[in-house]
Every structure is written in structure tokens, then in C-alpha cells.
């Protein structure tokens, strides 16, 4: 058996980010910038008001409450039609350009207007620039808005849009092919024939890939047959940036995926027995001149999920150009006993994590565990890493990988 860290390094060392492409802002959501995006326009582009109120000369208010002559109104999108002189005020709305001469805004709530004689009482002393936004306050020309390696998030898309940018250079979103292997698998609805089961890994992985920002490609089901598996994996290598196969990597009589990998992967394939539970058997190699990783995951759905989290997701994040490959991992407080026996393995246990009134994250184990008991762990939002040994007690601190930062109730 090898340690999880060794298996993970074996995978990650063989991968580099995919090439860069220019995509629309919309398509770039969740992708990683492949070059710095530098501001060419100041934001805001002109002096404007940050409040609904009156534009004034601050010096007019120095002596306390003062009545000023209202000489017009400027709305957002307008251009002020005149300069403001001493003794004058202009009604102004949020985002409207400041008139020349004006250097402060008094918010409406601190004024009393008299529409009959076109005057307004400014009831407080204002400093220059009070409620005035200056050009470049938000974004200065030359400022790096999104650096190489940073993720294009929704909020950053707002910043890029404020520059008039409509496209970004990002690492290509990995296209990832998924196939299930096993003579027992049925991919369609309807009544199951005797001995058959429904293929649940492929839909799960296709969805997990989408959640992880990849483009999933459905490669279907292959039976336990070397030629059939070889043909589907080769098609995946031709069409995709990575391929995930489930089933057939253990020591069973028809576990052919590992031999298919050693055949296709030109000497780079490795079949590993990883010191973790679930997910001990794991096969990995690269094909297509070494550029396309192929992952062979065990077929039990809980094992598939855990192996995906431990090996596949970090690897795909490397292809996508992410700097941080790992999920957030936090020390959490165990609220239940976590019995286990020493077996030389790291146990990865699906748990429900919650913020506790004491301010710390607490975890409770899912009700039942077994590598085939997917429904029992499907709503868990974290994976607790229980080190080798005799188990843990309530109150113990456990390193826990956050799968989802919300509860899945
Ligand atoms: P294997 O890794 O091929 O030995 O399969 C281990 C267990 O996982 C067996 O009980 C399989 O029937 C089951 N299994 C394999 N592939 C799938 C799949 N795609 N969906 C659901 N269960 C599967
Ligand atoms: Mg099988």
C-alpha cells in the first residue's frame, strides 16, 4: 500500500494546465485567467454624487446652516448645464455628474427645500468631497483586475464589465469523459433484468464534474471486456482532456480496466493500492502523448465519490489552471464516537458539518457506512479524515474536508 499523498503526487506531477483560449465573459465564469487583466479605463470615469441630495460649494456651508439658491437638477446620465457659483446649489441624484465648481453633496435628508422661492436650507457643515466620488476611486488605469491564476467569479465579472470588457483569456475548461464498466450495468430506465443494477456512477460523476467547472462528456457503459473498454477509453482520449472509468480496478476475475490502462498508457500507467478507505484500488496513467490523464476508480459508488475527491478533482483543477487544488480543510469538533480499528489506512468518513453555537464547526457521522451505501451518505457535506488507530471520541478534533459549504438539508 502507498500513502494517499504519494498517489496524489504521482497524479499531479504528470499534469500541466490546458492551453489558453479567449471566451466571452459569460463562458469564462469559474475559469482561471491565463494572463493578467489590466484596467484601461478609470471607474468611475467622472466626478459624481454618491447620494441623492444637493451639489454645493463646501465653502458656502462653513458658517453653519445656510440657504442656497437652487439653479437646476442633474439626474444620472445627464450632463450639468451650467457651472455652480457661490451661493448656489443644484439638486443631484446618485451617479449624476458633479457640476463644475461644486465640490460637495449634502444628502436630501439633511436639507429642507422651499420650492416656492427655489431655495434649499443646507443644515450641516460639509467638507470638500463629501459624498463625491472621484474618477478612478474604484479602478485606476493600470490596476490589475484579475491576475493570472485567479478565478473569474461572478463578482469579478462585474469588475471586468465595468471596464467594457466582454471577453477574457482563460485556461480551457477541461472536457472530461466518463465511462462505467461492468456487465451488470443498465444505463436505461425500465425494469431491470435479473442480476443487473442501474449505473449510478456515471450520472453522479457527470454531475460532480459540472459542479467542479468541467465540461462532462458521457462515454456510456462498457461491459467487462478488454476490447470494448479499450475502444471506449481510446475514444475518450481522442475527444477529451481527461477520462474517468469506474469499476474493474480491483482484483476480481474481470477487473480489466487496470490492464487496459497499462496497454493504452505507453508505460506510464500505475495500479495503486492506496492506504485509504474507501477507495483503496486506484489506477492512473496518461495517454495521447502523455497529455490525457486516465483515472480508473473503484466501482462502489461511495468509493467512486471519495476517489474522485481525493485524486480526480485536484487533478482536473490543475488542468484548469487553478493554483489551489485542494478543498478547504478545517479542524472540526466530533460530536459522536467514531470507532475504527487499526488497518494502516486513512478512513474518509462522510459527515454532516454545521456551525455550532460555540463558533466552531461540529461534525456528526452519516447514519450508516459502507462503500455500496450511497444513499446513506449522499446528503453529507464533508469528509472527515480519521487517522489510523483505534478511533476517536466525541470532543476530539478531526481534520475535515469541506465538500459543500452549505448544509444539504
Ligand atoms: P468493481 O469495482 O467493478 O469490482 O465493482 C464494485 C461494486 O460496485 C460492484 O458491486 C458493482 O456492481 C458496483 N458498481 C460498479 N460500477 C457501478 C456503477 N457504475 N454504478 C453502480 N454500481 C456500480
Ligand atoms: Mg466490475
Short mmCIF file of C-alpha atoms and ligand atoms in Angstrom, two decimals:
data_model
loop_
_atom_site.label_atom_id
_atom_site.label_comp_id
_atom_site.label_asym_id
_atom_site.label_seq_id
_atom_site.Cartn_x
_atom_site.Cartn_y
_atom_site.Cartn_z
CA UNK A 1 0.00 0.00 0.00
CA UNK A 2 1.10 3.58 -0.63
CA UNK A 3 0.08 6.74 1.22
CA UNK A 4 -2.66 8.99 -0.18
CA UNK A 5 -0.12 11.81 -0.57
CA UNK A 6 2.15 9.64 -2.73
CA UNK A 7 -0.69 8.58 -5.01
CA UNK A 8 -1.81 12.18 -5.32
CA UNK A 9 1.70 13.42 -6.15
CA UNK A 10 2.07 10.68 -8.74
CA UNK A 11 -1.03 12.07 -10.49
CA UNK A 12 -0.40 15.79 -10.07
CA UNK A 13 3.25 15.71 -11.15
CA UNK A 14 2.20 14.45 -14.56
CA UNK A 15 -0.25 17.26 -15.32
CA UNK A 16 0.01 20.85 -16.54
CA UNK A 17 -2.69 23.46 -17.24
CA UNK A 18 -4.53 23.31 -20.56
CA UNK A 19 -3.84 25.97 -23.17
CA UNK A 20 -5.37 29.38 -23.03
CA UNK A 21 -8.44 30.47 -25.02
CA UNK A 22 -10.38 33.70 -25.32
CA UNK A 23 -14.01 33.29 -24.27
CA UNK A 24 -16.94 35.60 -23.61
CA UNK A 25 -17.24 36.81 -20.01
CA UNK A 26 -20.28 34.62 -19.60
CA UNK A 27 -18.45 31.47 -20.73
CA UNK A 28 -15.48 32.37 -18.53
CA UNK A 29 -17.41 32.02 -15.26
CA UNK A 30 -15.43 29.69 -12.97
CA UNK A 31 -12.44 29.51 -15.35
CA UNK A 32 -8.91 30.60 -14.43
CA UNK A 33 -7.36 33.71 -16.02
CA UNK A 34 -4.33 32.82 -18.13
CA UNK A 35 -2.97 36.36 -18.31
CA UNK A 36 -3.36 39.45 -16.10
CA UNK A 37 -6.33 41.64 -16.97
CA UNK A 38 -5.28 45.27 -16.60
CA UNK A 39 -7.64 48.26 -16.37
CA UNK A 40 -7.62 50.67 -19.30
CA UNK A 41 -10.46 52.90 -18.10
CA UNK A 42 -10.87 54.64 -14.74
CA UNK A 43 -14.00 53.73 -12.79
CA UNK A 44 -15.82 55.96 -12.11
CA UNK A 45 -14.93 57.85 -15.27
CA UNK A 46 -16.03 61.27 -13.91
CA UNK A 47 -16.77 63.06 -10.62
CA UNK A 48 -20.26 62.09 -9.48
CA UNK A 49 -22.53 62.11 -6.48
CA UNK A 50 -22.84 59.10 -4.17
CA UNK A 51 -26.12 60.38 -2.68
CA UNK A 52 -29.43 61.88 -3.70
CA UNK A 53 -29.09 65.49 -2.47
CA UNK A 54 -27.73 68.88 -3.42
CA UNK A 55 -24.39 69.66 -5.03
CA UNK A 56 -22.86 72.70 -3.34
CA UNK A 57 -19.60 74.53 -2.69
CA UNK A 58 -18.34 73.24 0.66
CA UNK A 59 -17.07 76.73 1.48
CA UNK A 60 -20.68 78.02 1.43
CA UNK A 61 -21.52 75.75 4.38
CA UNK A 62 -18.54 76.72 6.58
CA UNK A 63 -20.58 79.04 8.78
CA UNK A 64 -23.32 76.54 9.62
CA UNK A 65 -26.83 76.21 8.20
CA UNK A 66 -27.14 78.20 5.01
CA UNK A 67 -29.90 78.86 2.48
CA UNK A 68 -28.76 78.47 -1.15
CA UNK A 69 -30.46 79.23 -4.47
CA UNK A 70 -31.43 76.06 -6.38
CA UNK A 71 -30.34 76.53 -10.02
CA UNK A 72 -31.35 73.21 -11.56
CA UNK A 73 -31.39 69.44 -11.31
CA UNK A 74 -28.96 66.87 -12.61
CA UNK A 75 -30.01 63.21 -12.93
CA UNK A 76 -27.82 60.13 -13.50
CA UNK A 77 -26.99 60.06 -17.21
CA UNK A 78 -27.38 63.86 -17.60
CA UNK A 79 -24.69 66.43 -18.16
CA UNK A 80 -24.99 69.51 -15.85
CA UNK A 81 -25.97 72.52 -17.94
CA UNK A 82 -24.03 75.12 -16.01
CA UNK A 83 -21.28 75.81 -13.54
CA UNK A 84 -22.14 76.22 -9.86
CA UNK A 85 -21.23 79.56 -8.28
CA UNK A 86 -21.03 80.60 -4.62
CA UNK A 87 -24.49 80.82 -3.03
CA UNK A 88 -25.93 78.23 -5.40
CA UNK A 89 -27.00 74.58 -5.11
CA UNK A 90 -28.02 72.04 -7.75
CA UNK A 91 -30.34 69.15 -6.97
CA UNK A 92 -28.40 65.98 -7.83
CA UNK A 93 -29.20 62.26 -7.90
CA UNK A 94 -26.86 59.34 -7.13
CA UNK A 95 -24.47 58.70 -10.01
CA UNK A 96 -25.09 62.07 -11.70
CA UNK A 97 -22.01 64.09 -12.76
CA UNK A 98 -20.98 66.86 -10.37
CA UNK A 99 -21.40 70.33 -11.88
CA UNK A 100 -18.17 72.29 -12.38
CA UNK A 101 -17.47 74.44 -9.32
CA UNK A 102 -19.35 72.15 -6.89
CA UNK A 103 -17.17 70.12 -4.54
CA UNK A 104 -19.57 68.53 -2.03
CA UNK A 105 -23.02 66.96 -1.81
CA UNK A 106 -25.47 67.35 1.06
CA UNK A 107 -27.81 64.37 1.34
CA UNK A 108 -31.51 65.13 0.88
CA UNK A 109 -32.27 64.07 4.48
CA UNK A 110 -30.10 66.96 5.75
CA UNK A 111 -31.80 69.64 3.68
CA UNK A 112 -35.10 71.50 3.72
CA UNK A 113 -36.16 72.79 0.36
CA UNK A 114 -38.52 75.61 -0.37
CA UNK A 115 -39.87 75.07 -3.89
CA UNK A 116 -41.76 78.37 -3.91
CA UNK A 117 -38.71 80.57 -3.78
CA UNK A 118 -36.31 77.99 -5.32
CA UNK A 119 -34.07 77.75 -2.29
CA UNK A 120 -32.78 74.96 -0.07
CA UNK A 121 -31.55 75.03 3.52
CA UNK A 122 -28.33 73.07 3.93
CA UNK A 123 -28.36 72.14 7.59
CA UNK A 124 -24.77 70.99 8.15
CA UNK A 125 -21.16 71.96 7.55
CA UNK A 126 -19.68 69.95 4.67
CA UNK A 127 -16.08 69.05 3.92
CA UNK A 128 -14.84 69.12 0.35
CA UNK A 129 -15.58 65.82 -1.45
CA UNK A 130 -18.38 64.96 0.96
CA UNK A 131 -20.41 62.30 -0.93
CA UNK A 132 -18.39 62.96 -4.09
CA UNK A 133 -16.92 60.00 -5.97
CA UNK A 134 -13.71 60.81 -7.80
CA UNK A 135 -12.55 59.36 -11.14
CA UNK A 136 -10.59 56.15 -10.51
CA UNK A 137 -11.90 55.73 -6.94
CA UNK A 138 -12.86 52.15 -7.71
CA UNK A 139 -10.49 51.23 -10.55
CA UNK A 140 -7.36 53.15 -11.56
CA UNK A 141 -5.91 52.81 -15.07
CA UNK A 142 -3.14 50.18 -14.98
CA UNK A 143 -4.58 48.35 -11.98
CA UNK A 144 -4.52 44.54 -12.24
CA UNK A 145 -8.17 43.49 -12.03
CA UNK A 146 -7.74 39.72 -12.27
CA UNK A 147 -4.28 38.21 -12.04
CA UNK A 148 -3.00 35.13 -13.84
CA UNK A 149 -4.21 32.08 -11.94
CA UNK A 150 -7.22 33.81 -10.37
CA UNK A 151 -10.73 32.53 -10.91
CA UNK A 152 -13.26 34.51 -12.93
CA UNK A 153 -16.06 34.75 -10.36
CA UNK A 154 -19.40 36.49 -10.73
CA UNK A 155 -18.16 39.47 -8.70
CA UNK A 156 -15.00 39.76 -10.83
CA UNK A 157 -17.15 39.61 -13.96
CA UNK A 158 -18.83 42.75 -12.62
CA UNK A 159 -15.45 44.48 -12.37
CA UNK A 160 -14.47 43.40 -15.91
CA UNK A 161 -17.82 44.55 -17.25
CA UNK A 162 -17.28 47.97 -15.58
CA UNK A 163 -14.31 48.26 -17.98
CA UNK A 164 -16.37 47.42 -21.03
CA UNK A 165 -14.58 44.08 -21.35
CA UNK A 166 -16.67 41.37 -22.96
CA UNK A 167 -14.12 38.55 -23.22
CA UNK A 168 -11.32 37.03 -21.13
CA UNK A 169 -8.29 34.80 -21.71
CA UNK A 170 -8.63 31.72 -19.57
CA UNK A 171 -7.32 28.18 -19.41
CA UNK A 172 -9.64 25.94 -21.34
CA UNK A 173 -12.35 24.27 -19.27
CA UNK A 174 -11.39 20.56 -19.14
CA UNK A 175 -13.59 18.25 -21.20
CA UNK A 176 -13.82 15.10 -19.15
CA UNK A 177 -15.13 11.80 -20.46
CA UNK A 178 -16.85 9.36 -18.11
CA UNK A 179 -17.46 5.67 -18.71
CA UNK A 180 -18.83 2.99 -16.45
CA UNK A 181 -17.62 -0.57 -16.80
CA UNK A 182 -19.42 -3.74 -15.75
CA UNK A 183 -21.59 -6.43 -17.33
CA UNK A 184 -24.15 -5.85 -14.60
CA UNK A 185 -24.86 -2.24 -15.54
CA UNK A 186 -28.01 -0.95 -17.14
CA UNK A 187 -27.99 2.61 -18.41
CA UNK A 188 -31.64 2.96 -19.22
CA UNK A 189 -34.85 3.19 -17.22
CA UNK A 190 -37.49 0.48 -17.17
CA UNK A 191 -37.49 -2.88 -15.45
CA UNK A 192 -34.14 -4.35 -14.51
CA UNK A 193 -33.27 -7.83 -15.72
CA UNK A 194 -32.19 -10.32 -13.05
CA UNK A 195 -28.70 -9.64 -11.70
CA UNK A 196 -28.49 -6.21 -13.29
CA UNK A 197 -28.17 -2.88 -11.48
CA UNK A 198 -28.60 0.67 -12.62
CA UNK A 199 -25.49 2.62 -13.50
CA UNK A 200 -25.34 5.33 -10.85
CA UNK A 201 -21.65 6.26 -11.04
CA UNK A 202 -21.76 7.81 -14.49
CA UNK A 203 -24.63 10.24 -13.79
CA UNK A 204 -23.03 11.08 -10.43
CA UNK A 205 -19.61 11.77 -11.94
CA UNK A 206 -21.05 13.75 -14.86
CA UNK A 207 -22.81 15.94 -12.30
CA UNK A 208 -19.79 16.23 -9.97
CA UNK A 209 -17.75 17.32 -13.00
CA UNK A 210 -20.24 20.01 -13.83
CA UNK A 211 -20.18 21.16 -10.20
CA UNK A 212 -16.38 21.31 -10.47
CA UNK A 213 -16.43 23.59 -13.52
CA UNK A 214 -15.57 20.95 -16.13
CA UNK A 215 -17.43 20.02 -19.30
CA UNK A 216 -18.67 16.44 -18.81
CA UNK A 217 -18.70 14.08 -21.78
CA UNK A 218 -20.79 10.92 -21.48
CA UNK A 219 -18.86 7.95 -22.89
CA UNK A 220 -21.52 5.43 -21.89
CA UNK A 221 -21.14 1.93 -20.49
CA UNK A 222 -18.63 -0.75 -21.48
CA UNK A 223 -19.06 -4.37 -20.48
CA UNK A 224 -16.33 -6.34 -18.70
CA UNK A 225 -14.49 -6.90 -21.95
CA UNK A 226 -10.97 -5.76 -22.73
CA UNK A 227 -11.65 -4.79 -26.35
CA UNK A 228 -14.82 -2.93 -25.50
CA UNK A 229 -13.24 -0.99 -22.64
CA UNK A 230 -10.17 -0.25 -24.76
CA UNK A 231 -12.28 1.14 -27.59
CA UNK A 232 -14.29 3.45 -25.32
CA UNK A 233 -11.24 4.68 -23.39
CA UNK A 234 -9.40 5.38 -26.67
CA UNK A 235 -12.39 7.35 -27.94
CA UNK A 236 -12.33 9.29 -24.66
CA UNK A 237 -8.62 10.04 -25.07
CA UNK A 238 -9.27 11.32 -28.62
CA UNK A 239 -12.21 13.53 -27.66
CA UNK A 240 -11.43 14.68 -24.13
CA UNK A 241 -8.77 16.24 -21.90
CA UNK A 242 -9.21 13.53 -19.26
CA UNK A 243 -11.07 10.24 -18.92
CA UNK A 244 -12.61 8.66 -15.83
CA UNK A 245 -13.57 4.98 -15.81
CA UNK A 246 -15.30 3.32 -12.87
CA UNK A 247 -15.29 -0.35 -11.95
CA UNK A 248 -12.82 -3.06 -12.84
CA UNK A 249 -9.74 -1.77 -10.97
CA UNK A 250 -9.72 -4.26 -8.13
CA UNK A 251 -8.51 -7.87 -8.02
CA UNK A 252 -11.67 -9.55 -9.36
CA UNK A 253 -11.65 -12.02 -12.25
CA UNK A 254 -12.99 -9.48 -14.74
CA UNK A 255 -11.31 -6.32 -13.42
CA UNK A 256 -9.85 -5.34 -16.78
CA UNK A 257 -9.60 -1.55 -16.53
CA UNK A 258 -6.14 -1.65 -14.97
CA UNK A 259 -4.76 -3.83 -17.78
CA UNK A 260 -6.45 -1.64 -20.40
CA UNK A 261 -4.70 1.36 -18.84
CA UNK A 262 -1.29 -0.30 -18.88
CA UNK A 263 -1.90 -1.13 -22.53
CA UNK A 264 -3.07 2.32 -23.62
CA UNK A 265 -0.82 4.43 -21.42
CA UNK A 266 2.53 3.60 -23.00
CA UNK A 267 4.34 2.63 -19.83
CA UNK A 268 3.02 5.48 -17.66
CA UNK A 269 0.17 3.55 -16.03
CA UNK A 270 0.33 2.60 -12.40
CA UNK A 271 -2.06 0.47 -10.44
CA UNK A 272 -2.03 1.54 -6.81
CA UNK A 273 -3.28 0.16 -3.56
CA UNK A 274 -3.79 3.39 -1.64
CA UNK A 275 -3.83 3.38 2.16
CA UNK A 276 -7.33 4.80 2.40
CA UNK A 277 -10.82 3.51 2.95
CA UNK A 278 -12.94 3.53 0.92
CA UNK A 279 -11.14 3.78 -2.42
CA UNK A 280 -8.09 1.53 -1.97
CA UNK A 281 -7.64 0.39 -5.59
CA UNK A 282 -6.81 3.18 -8.00
CA UNK A 283 -5.33 3.15 -11.49
CA UNK A 284 -3.81 6.11 -13.28
CA UNK A 285 -1.90 6.73 -16.47
CA UNK A 286 -1.59 9.25 -19.26
CA UNK A 287 -2.19 8.67 -22.97
CA UNK A 288 -2.29 10.77 -26.13
CA UNK A 289 1.45 11.64 -25.95
CA UNK A 290 1.19 11.83 -22.20
CA UNK A 291 -1.23 14.73 -22.18
CA UNK A 292 -4.50 12.99 -21.33
CA UNK A 293 -4.88 11.57 -17.84
CA UNK A 294 -6.98 8.44 -17.39
CA UNK A 295 -8.35 7.60 -13.95
CA UNK A 296 -9.55 4.13 -13.02
CA UNK A 297 -11.79 4.38 -9.95
CA UNK A 298 -13.36 1.53 -7.97
CA UNK A 299 -16.98 0.79 -8.86
CA UNK A 300 -18.68 1.00 -5.48
CA UNK A 301 -20.40 4.39 -5.59
CA UNK A 302 -19.08 5.70 -2.25
CA UNK A 303 -15.55 4.68 -3.25
CA UNK A 304 -16.02 6.36 -6.63
CA UNK A 305 -17.08 9.57 -4.93
CA UNK A 306 -14.23 9.54 -2.40
CA UNK A 307 -11.59 8.72 -5.05
CA UNK A 308 -12.98 11.49 -7.23
CA UNK A 309 -12.50 13.93 -4.35
CA UNK A 310 -9.03 12.72 -3.37
CA UNK A 311 -7.44 12.33 -6.83
CA UNK A 312 -9.59 13.37 -9.77
CA UNK A 313 -10.89 16.76 -8.70
CA UNK A 314 -7.45 18.13 -7.70
CA UNK A 315 -6.04 16.82 -10.98
CA UNK A 316 -8.76 18.46 -13.05
CA UNK A 317 -8.21 21.71 -11.18
CA UNK A 318 -4.57 21.56 -12.22
CA UNK A 319 -5.65 21.12 -15.88
CA UNK A 320 -7.98 24.10 -15.46
CA UNK A 321 -5.07 26.23 -14.20
CA UNK A 322 -6.18 26.62 -10.57
CA UNK A 323 -3.47 27.50 -8.06
CA UNK A 324 -5.33 25.88 -5.18
CA UNK A 325 -6.14 22.29 -5.96
CA UNK A 326 -7.50 21.13 -2.62
CA UNK A 327 -10.84 21.62 -0.98
CA UNK A 328 -10.84 23.73 2.16
CA UNK A 329 -9.86 21.53 5.11
CA UNK A 330 -10.81 22.59 8.64
CA UNK A 331 -10.27 21.15 12.11
CA UNK A 332 -13.77 20.28 13.31
CA UNK A 333 -15.18 19.02 16.61
CA UNK A 334 -16.51 15.48 16.61
CA UNK A 335 -19.99 15.20 18.19
CA UNK A 336 -20.27 11.40 18.08
CA UNK A 337 -17.97 8.42 18.64
CA UNK A 338 -16.02 7.42 15.52
CA UNK A 339 -14.93 3.84 16.17
CA UNK A 340 -12.46 2.13 13.85
CA UNK A 341 -9.72 -0.49 14.01
CA UNK A 342 -6.06 -0.02 13.10
CA UNK A 343 -5.56 -1.15 9.48
CA UNK A 344 -2.82 1.12 8.18
CA UNK A 345 -5.35 3.23 6.27
CA UNK A 346 -6.76 6.73 6.43
CA UNK A 347 -10.54 6.46 6.80
CA UNK A 348 -12.56 9.03 4.88
CA UNK A 349 -15.95 9.26 6.52
CA UNK A 350 -18.90 11.19 5.12
CA UNK A 351 -20.17 13.57 7.81
CA UNK A 352 -22.64 16.38 8.29
CA UNK A 353 -20.84 19.55 9.35
CA UNK A 354 -22.55 22.52 10.94
CA UNK A 355 -21.56 25.74 12.60
CA UNK A 356 -22.16 25.25 16.34
CA UNK A 357 -23.25 28.00 18.78
CA UNK A 358 -19.68 27.81 20.20
CA UNK A 359 -18.47 29.28 16.87
CA UNK A 360 -16.68 26.14 15.74
CA UNK A 361 -17.62 23.62 13.08
CA UNK A 362 -19.00 20.39 14.54
CA UNK A 363 -19.49 17.12 12.72
CA UNK A 364 -21.68 14.09 13.04
CA UNK A 365 -21.25 10.90 11.13
CA UNK A 366 -23.77 9.84 8.49
CA UNK A 367 -26.10 7.16 9.89
CA UNK A 368 -24.62 4.13 8.09
CA UNK A 369 -21.39 3.47 6.24
CA UNK A 370 -20.37 1.03 3.55
CA UNK A 371 -18.83 1.59 0.13
CA UNK A 372 -22.11 0.49 -1.51
CA UNK A 373 -24.39 2.60 0.76
CA UNK A 374 -24.54 5.78 -1.29
CA UNK A 375 -27.97 6.91 -0.13
CA UNK A 376 -26.77 6.98 3.48
CA UNK A 377 -24.02 9.48 2.70
CA UNK A 378 -25.45 11.41 -0.24
CA UNK A 379 -26.50 14.39 1.86
CA UNK A 380 -23.22 14.65 3.79
CA UNK A 381 -21.39 17.92 3.18
CA UNK A 382 -17.89 16.98 4.42
CA UNK A 383 -15.38 14.14 4.60
CA UNK A 384 -13.73 13.56 7.98
CA UNK A 385 -10.20 12.16 7.84
CA UNK A 386 -9.93 9.61 10.63
CA UNK A 387 -6.27 8.70 11.11
CA UNK A 388 -5.13 5.12 11.54
CA UNK A 389 -5.65 3.85 15.08
CA UNK A 390 -8.38 2.88 17.48
CA UNK A 391 -10.91 5.55 16.55
CA UNK A 392 -11.99 8.87 18.01
CA UNK A 393 -14.29 10.07 20.78
CA UNK A 394 -16.82 12.92 20.98
CA UNK A 395 -14.95 16.18 21.53
CA UNK A 396 -11.91 15.09 19.51
CA UNK A 397 -10.69 17.41 16.78
CA UNK A 398 -10.73 15.98 13.25
CA UNK A 399 -9.30 17.36 10.01
CA UNK A 400 -12.29 17.54 7.73
CA UNK A 401 -12.55 18.29 4.05
CA UNK A 402 -15.43 20.60 3.16
CA UNK A 403 -17.38 19.23 0.20
CA UNK A 404 -20.04 21.90 0.29
CA UNK A 405 -20.11 25.00 2.47
CA UNK A 406 -23.86 24.78 2.98
CA UNK A 407 -25.77 22.01 4.67
CA UNK A 408 -27.57 19.83 2.17
CA UNK A 409 -30.79 19.54 4.20
P1 LIG B 1 -15.99 -3.26 -9.28
O1 LIG B 1 -15.15 -2.10 -8.87
O2 LIG B 1 -16.17 -3.37 -10.75
O3 LIG B 1 -15.48 -4.53 -8.66
O4 LIG B 1 -17.43 -3.03 -8.68
C1 LIG B 1 -17.61 -2.97 -7.28
C2 LIG B 1 -19.09 -2.84 -6.95
O5 LIG B 1 -19.57 -1.63 -7.46
C3 LIG B 1 -19.96 -3.93 -7.53
O6 LIG B 1 -20.96 -4.24 -6.59
C4 LIG B 1 -20.54 -3.28 -8.75
O7 LIG B 1 -21.77 -3.85 -9.16
C5 LIG B 1 -20.71 -1.86 -8.30
N1 LIG B 1 -20.64 -0.94 -9.42
C6 LIG B 1 -19.71 -0.93 -10.38
N2 LIG B 1 -19.95 0.03 -11.28
C7 LIG B 1 -21.08 0.65 -10.86
C8 LIG B 1 -21.84 1.74 -11.39
N3 LIG B 1 -21.46 2.36 -12.49
N4 LIG B 1 -22.94 2.13 -10.72
C9 LIG B 1 -23.30 1.48 -9.58
N5 LIG B 1 -22.63 0.48 -9.04
C10 LIG B 1 -21.52 0.05 -9.67
MG1 LIG B 2 -16.94 -4.78 -12.02
#
